[in-house]
């Protein structure tokens, strides 16, 4: 992010604020991308996340980056929350329950042990609404309000949320390799996030976001195109 303006609290607004120049394109959930166009995003997204996650988390902390203050990696709590949301979805979205169950079952036994995870500088809320494309070309990533030092799986979930499964190998290769446990957590993050997206989108009548979530859930379940990933067996990409 390259802020054009930085402001301080004042005039009744209680927080610091920043303003950015307008980037070309539209969000990926509204772009009507085809499967080949979504697959073409695998390499740039993987390379971008590799660069972000390679930043020194210690330096980020010294510059004021927070840790995970919202419990984004409290997997049992997130599962219960997602299951509650899934129960309120229409009957046609029963795939949400199956996707959550499949992603949870794919987690390794120690997946809930936060101390075992590597820390990285992460975007923290990366999904189709925060990826900009101009036509089919990626032009930027937006909304860094959740940036923090945390689990890289939070960002790697974009592969499950946006890309066809056939493109996951290209994404992981561009990123530089993902261990099995991290990839499994990314899959679960995607399941939880897609259920939350769909619940919100249906509440507010956001058709593009609902379609993006409904496309992601079968991918997480294993019904997407391409060979299914096997995080328990494959240590790296």
XYZ file of N, CA and C in Angstrom:
711
model
N 0.830 -1.201 0.000
C 0.000 0.000 0.000
C 0.869 1.258 0.000
N 0.448 2.247 -0.780
C 1.173 3.515 -0.855
C 0.210 4.659 -0.550
N 0.081 5.019 0.710
C -0.864 6.084 1.072
C -0.496 7.416 0.428
N -1.507 8.111 -0.061
C -1.321 9.463 -0.583
C -1.506 10.498 0.524
N -2.392 10.168 1.485
C -2.663 11.070 2.605
C -2.717 10.242 3.883
N -2.201 10.815 4.968
C -2.266 10.188 6.279
C -2.805 11.223 7.256
N -3.857 10.843 7.972
C -4.467 11.789 8.902
C -4.547 11.230 10.307
N -4.746 12.112 11.243
C -4.861 11.756 12.650
C -6.305 11.963 13.129
N -6.646 11.359 14.273
C -8.001 11.564 14.803
C -8.329 13.044 14.963
N -9.562 13.376 14.709
C -9.997 14.761 14.861
C -11.375 14.969 14.293
N -12.001 16.090 14.651
C -13.326 16.452 14.150
C -14.336 15.341 14.390
N -14.215 14.673 15.542
C -15.165 13.630 15.899
C -14.823 12.250 15.390
N -13.792 12.124 14.519
C -13.397 10.795 14.027
C -12.291 10.276 14.922
N -12.443 9.076 15.540
C -11.556 8.678 16.642
C -10.274 7.969 16.253
N -10.014 7.716 14.953
C -8.889 6.865 14.586
C -8.011 7.524 13.532
N -6.758 7.098 13.454
C -5.929 7.536 12.317
C -6.545 7.032 11.013
N -6.229 7.702 9.896
C -6.805 7.281 8.619
C -5.797 7.528 7.500
N -5.994 6.803 6.413
C -5.149 6.962 5.231
C -6.029 6.979 3.997
N -5.528 7.572 2.932
C -6.236 7.595 1.650
C -5.271 7.181 0.545
N -5.768 6.436 -0.420
C -4.944 5.900 -1.488
C -5.450 6.391 -2.839
N -4.558 6.360 -3.835
C -4.998 6.658 -5.182
C -5.880 5.519 -5.693
N -6.769 5.824 -6.596
C -7.673 4.817 -7.159
C -6.907 3.937 -8.150
N -6.987 2.629 -7.966
C -6.334 1.683 -8.854
C -7.301 1.247 -9.956
N -6.791 0.898 -11.126
C -7.675 0.465 -12.205
C -8.271 -0.911 -11.925
N -9.412 -1.177 -12.559
C -10.011 -2.498 -12.470
C -11.180 -2.558 -11.505
N -11.625 -3.779 -11.267
C -12.725 -4.037 -10.354
C -12.391 -5.264 -9.523
N -13.159 -5.491 -8.470
C -12.863 -6.626 -7.610
C -13.171 -7.936 -8.339
N -12.402 -8.964 -8.009
C -12.475 -10.217 -8.758
C -13.836 -10.882 -8.653
N -14.566 -10.657 -7.554
C -15.882 -11.286 -7.443
C -16.887 -10.678 -8.414
N -16.634 -9.448 -8.878
C -17.560 -8.769 -9.787
C -17.129 -8.857 -11.250
N -15.980 -9.464 -11.510
C -15.390 -9.404 -12.852
C -15.897 -10.489 -13.796
N -16.637 -11.458 -13.289
C -17.130 -12.520 -14.147
C -16.020 -13.345 -14.771
N -14.986 -13.649 -14.020
C -13.835 -14.371 -14.546
C -14.193 -15.815 -14.885
N -13.642 -16.296 -15.980
C -13.778 -17.696 -16.347
C -12.769 -18.528 -15.552
N -12.903 -19.838 -15.585
C -11.925 -20.695 -14.908
C -10.504 -20.466 -15.435
N -10.282 -20.398 -16.749
C -8.923 -20.115 -17.223
C -8.402 -18.756 -16.753
N -9.269 -17.757 -16.684
C -8.832 -16.447 -16.203
C -8.495 -16.486 -14.722
N -9.263 -17.201 -13.944
C -8.938 -17.338 -12.523
C -7.642 -18.125 -12.348
N -7.457 -19.164 -13.157
C -6.226 -19.950 -13.068
C -5.002 -19.094 -13.374
N -5.152 -18.139 -14.276
C -4.024 -17.275 -14.646
C -3.599 -16.372 -13.491
N -4.429 -16.227 -12.463
C -4.067 -15.422 -11.299
C -3.166 -16.178 -10.323
N -3.007 -17.489 -10.538
C -2.271 -18.306 -9.573
C -0.836 -17.826 -9.398
N -0.153 -17.619 -10.493
C 1.259 -17.234 -10.384
C 1.436 -15.851 -9.758
N 0.757 -14.803 -10.238
C 0.973 -13.497 -9.594
C 0.567 -13.470 -8.128
N -0.509 -14.160 -7.771
C -0.911 -14.183 -6.366
C 0.122 -14.921 -5.517
N 0.608 -16.060 -6.013
C 1.620 -16.800 -5.266
C 2.900 -16.012 -5.090
N 3.341 -15.329 -6.157
C 4.572 -14.539 -6.075
C 4.400 -13.360 -5.132
N 3.239 -12.707 -5.186
C 3.019 -11.552 -4.316
C 3.026 -11.972 -2.856
N 2.351 -13.074 -2.543
C 2.312 -13.523 -1.154
C 3.689 -13.982 -0.681
N 4.479 -14.555 -1.577
C 5.831 -14.941 -1.195
C 6.632 -13.722 -0.767
N 6.491 -12.632 -1.508
C 7.219 -11.412 -1.158
C 6.718 -10.825 0.161
N 5.410 -10.819 0.348
C 4.865 -10.287 1.598
C 5.325 -11.121 2.786
N 5.208 -12.434 2.671
C 5.527 -13.308 3.796
C 7.019 -13.407 4.055
N 7.845 -12.944 3.109
C 9.295 -12.945 3.311
C 9.752 -11.743 4.135
N 8.882 -10.773 4.372
C 9.262 -9.624 5.191
C 9.580 -10.082 6.608
N 10.474 -9.369 7.257
C 10.914 -9.718 8.603
C 9.804 -9.399 9.609
N 9.207 -10.422 10.254
C 8.127 -10.130 11.204
C 8.599 -9.340 12.415
N 9.872 -9.540 12.812
C 10.393 -8.757 13.932
C 10.448 -7.281 13.600
N 10.904 -6.953 12.388
C 10.938 -5.557 11.966
C 9.522 -4.995 11.872
N 8.587 -5.815 11.385
C 7.195 -5.363 11.294
C 6.648 -5.023 12.677
N 6.963 -5.862 13.658
C 6.497 -5.584 15.024
C 7.107 -4.291 15.542
N 8.398 -4.093 15.266
C 9.047 -2.861 15.729
C 8.423 -1.633 15.087
N 7.881 -1.789 13.888
C 7.234 -0.673 13.201
C 5.757 -0.541 13.556
N 5.279 -1.385 14.462
C 3.920 -1.222 14.964
C 2.908 -2.240 14.491
N 3.318 -3.244 13.711
C 2.363 -4.257 13.274
C 1.894 -5.063 14.478
N 0.592 -5.257 14.642
C 0.099 -6.027 15.791
C 0.216 -7.522 15.532
N -0.036 -8.302 16.550
C -0.213 -9.735 16.384
C -1.666 -10.032 16.081
N -2.026 -11.296 16.140
C -3.408 -11.693 15.897
C -4.233 -11.429 17.147
N -4.955 -10.339 17.130
C -5.752 -9.941 18.298
C -7.207 -10.374 18.189
N -7.587 -11.037 17.082
C -8.993 -11.391 16.847
C -9.252 -12.894 16.890
N -8.265 -13.681 17.283
C -8.471 -15.120 17.362
C -8.684 -15.770 16.009
N -7.969 -15.293 14.991
C -8.155 -15.824 13.642
C -7.668 -17.258 13.502
N -6.866 -17.726 14.444
C -6.350 -19.089 14.365
C -6.889 -19.974 15.491
N -7.937 -19.521 16.143
C -8.621 -20.358 17.148
C -9.580 -21.273 16.381
N -9.051 -22.370 15.859
C -9.799 -23.184 14.907
C -11.064 -23.809 15.495
N -11.053 -24.364 16.701
C -12.311 -24.893 17.239
C -13.402 -23.834 17.354
N -13.032 -22.633 17.792
C -14.029 -21.557 17.893
C -14.559 -21.186 16.514
N -13.665 -21.105 15.523
C -14.090 -20.746 14.173
C -14.970 -21.828 13.564
N -14.667 -23.088 13.859
C -15.520 -24.168 13.360
C -16.931 -24.041 13.918
N -17.040 -23.817 15.226
C -18.360 -23.688 15.836
C -19.119 -22.495 15.249
N -18.420 -21.385 15.034
C -19.054 -20.203 14.473
C -19.527 -20.471 13.048
N -18.674 -21.125 12.247
C -19.036 -21.414 10.857
C -20.196 -22.401 10.795
N -20.205 -23.381 11.665
C -21.305 -24.345 11.673
C -22.625 -23.657 12.023
N -22.573 -22.722 12.960
C -23.787 -21.974 13.317
C -24.284 -21.168 12.130
N -23.379 -20.504 11.419
C -23.777 -19.746 10.236
C -24.308 -20.668 9.144
N -23.662 -21.816 8.973
C -24.090 -22.745 7.929
C -25.505 -23.251 8.183
N -25.857 -23.446 9.447
C -27.211 -23.926 9.762
C -28.282 -22.924 9.364
N -27.912 -21.649 9.274
C -28.885 -20.615 8.909
C -28.962 -20.388 7.402
N -28.119 -21.071 6.615
C -28.130 -20.893 5.168
C -29.302 -21.648 4.543
N -29.707 -21.272 3.337
C -30.771 -22.007 2.653
C -30.384 -23.464 2.427
N -31.392 -24.313 2.252
C -31.148 -25.740 2.059
C -30.272 -26.001 0.844
N -30.368 -25.145 -0.166
C -29.568 -25.335 -1.382
C -28.077 -25.194 -1.127
N -27.704 -24.631 0.011
C -26.292 -24.427 0.332
C -25.780 -25.457 1.345
N -26.336 -26.659 1.291
C -25.887 -27.716 2.197
C -24.424 -28.068 1.981
N -23.877 -27.712 0.821
C -22.456 -27.972 0.568
C -21.576 -27.290 1.609
N -22.083 -26.241 2.245
C -21.296 -25.555 3.265
C -20.959 -26.497 4.420
N -21.929 -27.300 4.849
C -21.677 -28.245 5.937
C -20.624 -29.269 5.523
N -20.758 -29.785 4.306
C -19.813 -30.792 3.822
C -18.415 -30.214 3.660
N -18.318 -28.980 3.173
C -17.012 -28.349 2.996
C -16.320 -28.134 4.338
N -17.069 -27.679 5.331
C -16.493 -27.494 6.659
C -15.996 -28.823 7.226
N -16.799 -29.869 7.075
C -16.419 -31.172 7.608
C -15.170 -31.697 6.909
N -15.102 -31.547 5.584
C -13.947 -32.040 4.832
C -12.680 -31.278 5.214
N -12.782 -29.955 5.333
C -11.611 -29.151 5.683
C -11.144 -29.447 7.103
N -12.083 -29.659 8.013
C -11.717 -29.977 9.390
C -11.051 -31.347 9.461
N -11.589 -32.322 8.723
C -11.025 -33.670 8.742
C -9.620 -33.708 8.150
N -9.306 -32.776 7.243
C -7.995 -32.760 6.600
C -6.911 -32.143 7.476
N -7.290 -31.512 8.590
C -6.294 -30.892 9.464
C -5.471 -31.952 10.173
N -4.169 -31.741 10.305
C -3.343 -32.684 11.067
C -3.686 -32.613 12.550
N -3.320 -33.622 13.319
C -3.715 -33.675 14.735
C -3.291 -32.458 15.547
N -2.153 -31.848 15.213
C -1.655 -30.719 16.003
C -2.027 -29.369 15.393
N -3.027 -29.345 14.512
C -3.350 -28.111 13.791
C -3.800 -26.994 14.708
N -4.372 -27.330 15.858
C -4.858 -26.286 16.756
C -3.770 -25.737 17.670
N -2.547 -26.251 17.560
C -1.445 -25.780 18.397
C -0.806 -24.559 17.749
N -1.269 -23.379 18.133
C -0.813 -22.148 17.481
C 0.693 -21.964 17.607
N 1.295 -22.467 18.677
C 2.717 -22.274 18.881
C 3.585 -22.979 17.859
N 2.985 -23.920 17.100
C 3.747 -24.657 16.103
C 3.821 -23.923 14.769
N 3.155 -22.810 14.611
C 3.055 -22.140 13.323
C 4.128 -21.068 13.165
N 4.619 -20.941 11.952
C 5.543 -19.853 11.647
C 4.766 -18.538 11.595
N 5.417 -17.464 12.000
C 4.789 -16.146 11.960
C 5.271 -15.396 10.728
N 4.361 -14.666 10.094
C 4.698 -13.881 8.912
C 3.866 -12.613 8.913
N 4.301 -11.639 8.139
C 3.478 -10.459 7.902
C 2.392 -10.875 6.912
N 1.134 -10.777 7.328
C 0.033 -11.264 6.506
C -0.976 -10.153 6.233
N -1.611 -10.231 5.060
C -2.706 -9.319 4.724
C -3.844 -9.496 5.712
N -4.213 -10.753 5.974
C -5.166 -11.050 7.032
C -6.614 -11.172 6.607
N -6.969 -10.691 5.405
C -8.368 -10.760 4.972
C -8.418 -10.829 3.447
N -7.708 -11.795 2.890
C -7.538 -11.855 1.443
C -8.570 -12.803 0.829
N -9.455 -12.235 0.012
C -10.444 -13.022 -0.718
C -10.806 -12.250 -1.974
N -11.756 -12.766 -2.763
C -12.008 -12.202 -4.095
C -12.362 -10.721 -4.055
N -13.026 -10.257 -3.033
C -13.433 -8.854 -2.933
C -12.231 -7.937 -2.762
N -11.092 -8.472 -2.370
C -9.902 -7.648 -2.142
C -8.823 -7.854 -3.196
N -9.155 -8.534 -4.279
C -8.261 -8.697 -5.427
C -8.819 -7.886 -6.583
N -8.022 -6.971 -7.146
C -8.468 -6.155 -8.268
C -7.951 -6.734 -9.579
N -8.825 -6.737 -10.579
C -8.436 -7.166 -11.923
C -8.958 -6.147 -12.928
N -8.201 -5.951 -13.995
C -8.619 -5.096 -15.108
C -8.782 -6.014 -16.309
N -10.027 -6.336 -16.647
C -10.265 -7.431 -17.570
C -9.969 -8.710 -16.811
N -8.909 -9.394 -17.207
C -8.466 -10.576 -16.455
C -7.091 -10.376 -15.844
N -6.520 -9.176 -15.987
C -5.166 -8.918 -15.491
C -5.212 -8.387 -14.064
N -4.422 -8.964 -13.150
C -4.396 -8.457 -11.776
C -3.762 -7.070 -11.716
N -4.390 -6.169 -10.984
C -3.877 -4.802 -10.887
C -3.569 -4.380 -9.454
N -4.022 -5.118 -8.471
C -3.712 -4.717 -7.107
C -4.475 -5.521 -6.087
N -4.037 -5.401 -4.853
C -4.727 -5.954 -3.695
C -5.065 -4.798 -2.772
N -6.231 -4.864 -2.172
C -6.717 -3.730 -1.391
C -7.122 -4.160 0.015
N -7.408 -3.171 0.834
C -7.934 -3.329 2.194
C -6.945 -4.038 3.102
N -5.965 -3.276 3.566
C -4.942 -3.820 4.446
C -5.238 -3.551 5.919
N -6.488 -3.312 6.241
C -6.847 -3.003 7.622
C -6.615 -4.137 8.591
N -6.504 -5.376 8.092
C -6.265 -6.533 8.954
C -4.814 -7.002 8.923
N -3.913 -6.221 8.315
C -2.510 -6.618 8.256
C -1.953 -6.791 9.666
N -1.260 -7.908 9.876
C -0.683 -8.183 11.184
C 0.393 -9.246 11.034
N 1.043 -9.580 12.123
C 1.995 -10.691 12.138
C 1.239 -11.917 12.628
N 1.105 -12.923 11.746
C 0.297 -14.074 12.095
C 0.574 -15.261 11.197
N -0.423 -16.095 11.059
C -0.303 -17.362 10.344
C -0.410 -17.128 8.842
N 0.603 -17.518 8.051
C 0.520 -17.329 6.597
C -0.646 -18.074 5.955
N -1.172 -19.094 6.616
C -2.320 -19.825 6.064
C -3.519 -18.912 5.838
N -3.622 -17.843 6.612
C -4.732 -16.909 6.432
C -4.755 -16.350 5.017
N -3.588 -16.035 4.476
C -3.500 -15.486 3.121
C -3.529 -16.570 2.053
N -2.904 -17.717 2.345
C -2.847 -18.792 1.363
C -4.234 -19.352 1.061
N -5.199 -19.064 1.907
C -6.578 -19.490 1.653
C -7.126 -18.916 0.356
N -6.512 -17.840 -0.167
C -7.001 -17.251 -1.419
C -6.986 -18.278 -2.546
N -6.079 -19.241 -2.494
C -6.046 -20.272 -3.534
C -7.340 -21.075 -3.537
N -7.842 -21.420 -2.357
C -9.084 -22.177 -2.241
C -10.299 -21.297 -2.519
N -10.203 -20.016 -2.196
C -11.346 -19.114 -2.331
C -11.541 -18.597 -3.752
N -10.468 -18.516 -4.545
C -10.557 -17.847 -5.839
C -10.129 -18.711 -7.015
N -9.155 -19.592 -6.818
C -8.577 -20.318 -7.940
C -9.247 -21.676 -8.140
N -9.293 -22.154 -9.377
C -9.690 -23.556 -9.598
C -8.658 -24.484 -8.968
N -9.074 -25.665 -8.550
C -8.123 -26.580 -7.912
C -6.992 -26.972 -8.851
N -7.279 -26.984 -10.150
C -6.229 -27.329 -11.105
C -5.091 -26.328 -11.096
N -5.322 -25.122 -10.552
C -4.294 -24.081 -10.514
C -3.546 -24.044 -9.187
N -3.910 -24.901 -8.242
C -3.262 -24.858 -6.931
C -1.778 -25.189 -7.019
N -1.409 -26.116 -7.886
C 0.002 -26.449 -8.020
C 0.821 -25.268 -8.492
N 0.299 -24.515 -9.465
C 1.004 -23.337 -9.964
C 1.121 -22.274 -8.880
N 0.067 -22.119 -8.094
C 0.087 -21.150 -7.003
C 1.151 -21.520 -5.973
N 1.186 -22.784 -5.573
C 2.141 -23.219 -4.558
C 3.572 -23.159 -5.081
N 3.753 -23.459 -6.356
C 5.093 -23.366 -6.943
C 5.571 -21.921 -6.978
N 4.676 -20.989 -7.333
C 5.039 -19.574 -7.370
C 5.350 -19.053 -5.969
N 4.629 -19.574 -4.975
C 4.860 -19.160 -3.593
C 6.191 -19.706 -3.076
N 6.559 -20.889 -3.554
C 7.826 -21.465 -3.144
C 7.700 -22.689 -2.268
N 6.519 -23.287 -2.219
C 6.321 -24.483 -1.411
C 5.542 -24.180 -0.151
N 4.594 -25.047 0.181
C 3.752 -24.887 1.369
C 3.720 -26.224 2.098
N 4.022 -26.231 3.376
C 4.004 -27.484 4.114
C 2.565 -27.976 4.254
N 2.427 -29.267 4.523
C 1.114 -29.899 4.563
C 0.203 -29.263 5.609
N 0.744 -28.996 6.795
C -0.094 -28.452 7.863
C -0.600 -27.057 7.513
N 0.272 -26.227 6.937
C -0.137 -24.873 6.555
C -1.190 -24.913 5.460
N -1.006 -25.796 4.483
C -1.981 -25.912 3.396
C -3.337 -26.391 3.920
N -3.327 -27.297 4.885
C -4.580 -27.768 5.475
C -5.268 -26.651 6.248
N -4.489 -25.832 6.970
C -5.096 -24.706 7.681
C -5.647 -23.680 6.694
N -4.953 -23.493 5.568
C -5.466 -22.579 4.545
C -6.803 -23.071 4.003
N -6.923 -24.371 3.816
C -8.185 -24.939 3.337
C -9.299 -24.697 4.348
N -8.999 -24.913 5.633
C -10.030 -24.674 6.643
C -10.380 -23.197 6.735
N -9.382 -22.337 6.657
C -9.636 -20.894 6.656
C -10.585 -20.544 5.517
N -10.350 -21.143 4.338
C -11.203 -20.860 3.188
C -12.636 -21.319 3.439
N -12.799 -22.493 4.038
C -14.148 -22.985 4.332
C -14.871 -22.039 5.269
N -14.199 -21.655 6.350
C -14.805 -20.722 7.310
C -15.133 -19.391 6.656
N -14.186 -18.872 5.868
C -14.370 -17.562 5.257
C -15.489 -17.595 4.223
N -15.568 -18.666 3.430
C -16.615 -18.761 2.410
C -18.002 -18.812 3.043
N -18.132 -19.522 4.163
C -19.423 -19.558 4.862
C -19.778 -18.175 5.383
N -18.789 -17.476 5.951
C -19.043 -16.125 6.441
C -19.419 -15.186 5.297
N -18.701 -15.291 4.169
C -19.023 -14.479 2.981
C -20.458 -14.716 2.536
N -20.821 -15.985 2.417
C -22.145 -16.324 1.904
C -23.234 -15.842 2.853
N -23.017 -16.038 4.147
C -23.999 -15.576 5.128
C -24.197 -14.077 5.032
N -23.096 -13.331 4.978
C -23.175 -11.870 4.869
C -23.818 -11.454 3.550
N -23.388 -12.073 2.456
C -23.889 -11.686 1.138
C -25.393 -11.899 1.019
N -25.890 -12.994 1.574
C -27.327 -13.243 1.521
C -28.091 -12.247 2.406
N -27.494 -11.869 3.524
C -28.146 -10.905 4.416
C -28.313 -9.544 3.752
N -27.303 -9.115 2.976
C -27.334 -7.768 2.405
C -27.697 -7.762 0.922
N -27.953 -8.920 0.344
C -28.319 -8.981 -1.068
C -27.165 -8.713 -2.016
N -25.965 -9.164 -1.664
C -24.774 -8.951 -2.493
C -24.586 -10.170 -3.405
N -25.144 -10.118 -4.606
C -25.101 -11.237 -5.524
C -23.709 -11.676 -5.935
N -22.821 -10.747 -6.354
C -21.474 -11.173 -6.752
C -20.713 -11.879 -5.643
N -20.814 -11.377 -4.421
C -20.094 -12.004 -3.320
C -20.678 -13.377 -3.011
N -22.005 -13.505 -3.081
C -22.635 -14.808 -2.852
C -22.179 -15.815 -3.892
N -22.089 -15.389 -5.152
C -21.643 -16.309 -6.203
C -20.198 -16.737 -5.981
N -19.352 -15.793 -5.527
C -17.951 -16.132 -5.260
C -17.848 -17.170 -4.148
N -18.633 -16.996 -3.087
C -18.609 -17.954 -1.975
C -19.141 -19.309 -2.417
N -20.217 -19.296 -3.207
C -20.798 -20.564 -3.661
C -19.878 -21.298 -4.634
N -19.026 -20.587 -5.318
C -18.048 -21.230 -6.186
C -16.898 -21.803 -5.359
N -16.540 -21.144 -4.258
C -15.409 -21.595 -3.445
C -15.734 -22.845 -2.642
N -16.949 -22.962 -2.138
C -17.274 -24.073 -1.242
C -17.098 -25.447 -1.890
N -17.549 -25.673 -3.130
C -17.262 -26.975 -3.756
C -15.775 -27.220 -3.961
N -15.003 -26.161 -4.210
C -13.558 -26.312 -4.348
C -12.955 -26.817 -3.048
N -13.369 -26.223 -1.927
C -12.888 -26.661 -0.618
C -13.303 -28.105 -0.358
N -14.525 -28.458 -0.749
C -15.021 -29.812 -0.526
C -14.264 -30.834 -1.354
N -13.860 -30.461 -2.552
C -13.159 -31.393 -3.410
C -13.874 -31.666 -4.703
N -14.892 -30.849 -5.011
C -15.646 -31.026 -6.243
C -15.197 -30.066 -7.330
N -14.162 -29.273 -7.027
C -13.672 -28.352 -8.043
C -12.897 -29.088 -9.110
N -12.543 -28.372 -10.150
C -11.814 -28.990 -11.247
C -10.362 -29.206 -10.878
N -9.792 -30.274 -11.394
C -8.396 -30.578 -11.114
C -8.270 -31.624 -10.038
N -7.116 -32.231 -9.934
C -6.893 -33.271 -8.939
C -6.944 -32.688 -7.544
N -7.631 -33.348 -6.599
C -7.716 -32.820 -5.240
C -6.363 -32.829 -4.549
N -6.147 -31.786 -3.750
C -4.920 -31.732 -2.959
C -4.993 -32.764 -1.843
N -3.833 -33.278 -1.412
C -3.792 -34.265 -0.343
C -2.810 -33.780 0.719
N -3.240 -32.839 1.585
C -2.294 -32.193 2.500
C -1.641 -33.137 3.488
N -2.285 -34.258 3.833
C -1.676 -35.165 4.808
C -0.474 -35.895 4.221
N -0.503 -36.160 2.896
C 0.574 -36.942 2.301
C 1.688 -36.091 1.712
N 1.331 -34.908 1.147
C 2.313 -34.109 0.419
C 2.907 -33.059 1.341
N 4.197 -33.166 1.622
C 4.831 -32.247 2.565
C 5.011 -30.869 1.974
N 5.363 -30.799 0.684
C 5.588 -29.505 0.056
C 5.054 -29.546 -1.342
N 4.908 -28.349 -1.934
C 4.449 -28.267 -3.321
C 5.545 -28.752 -4.244
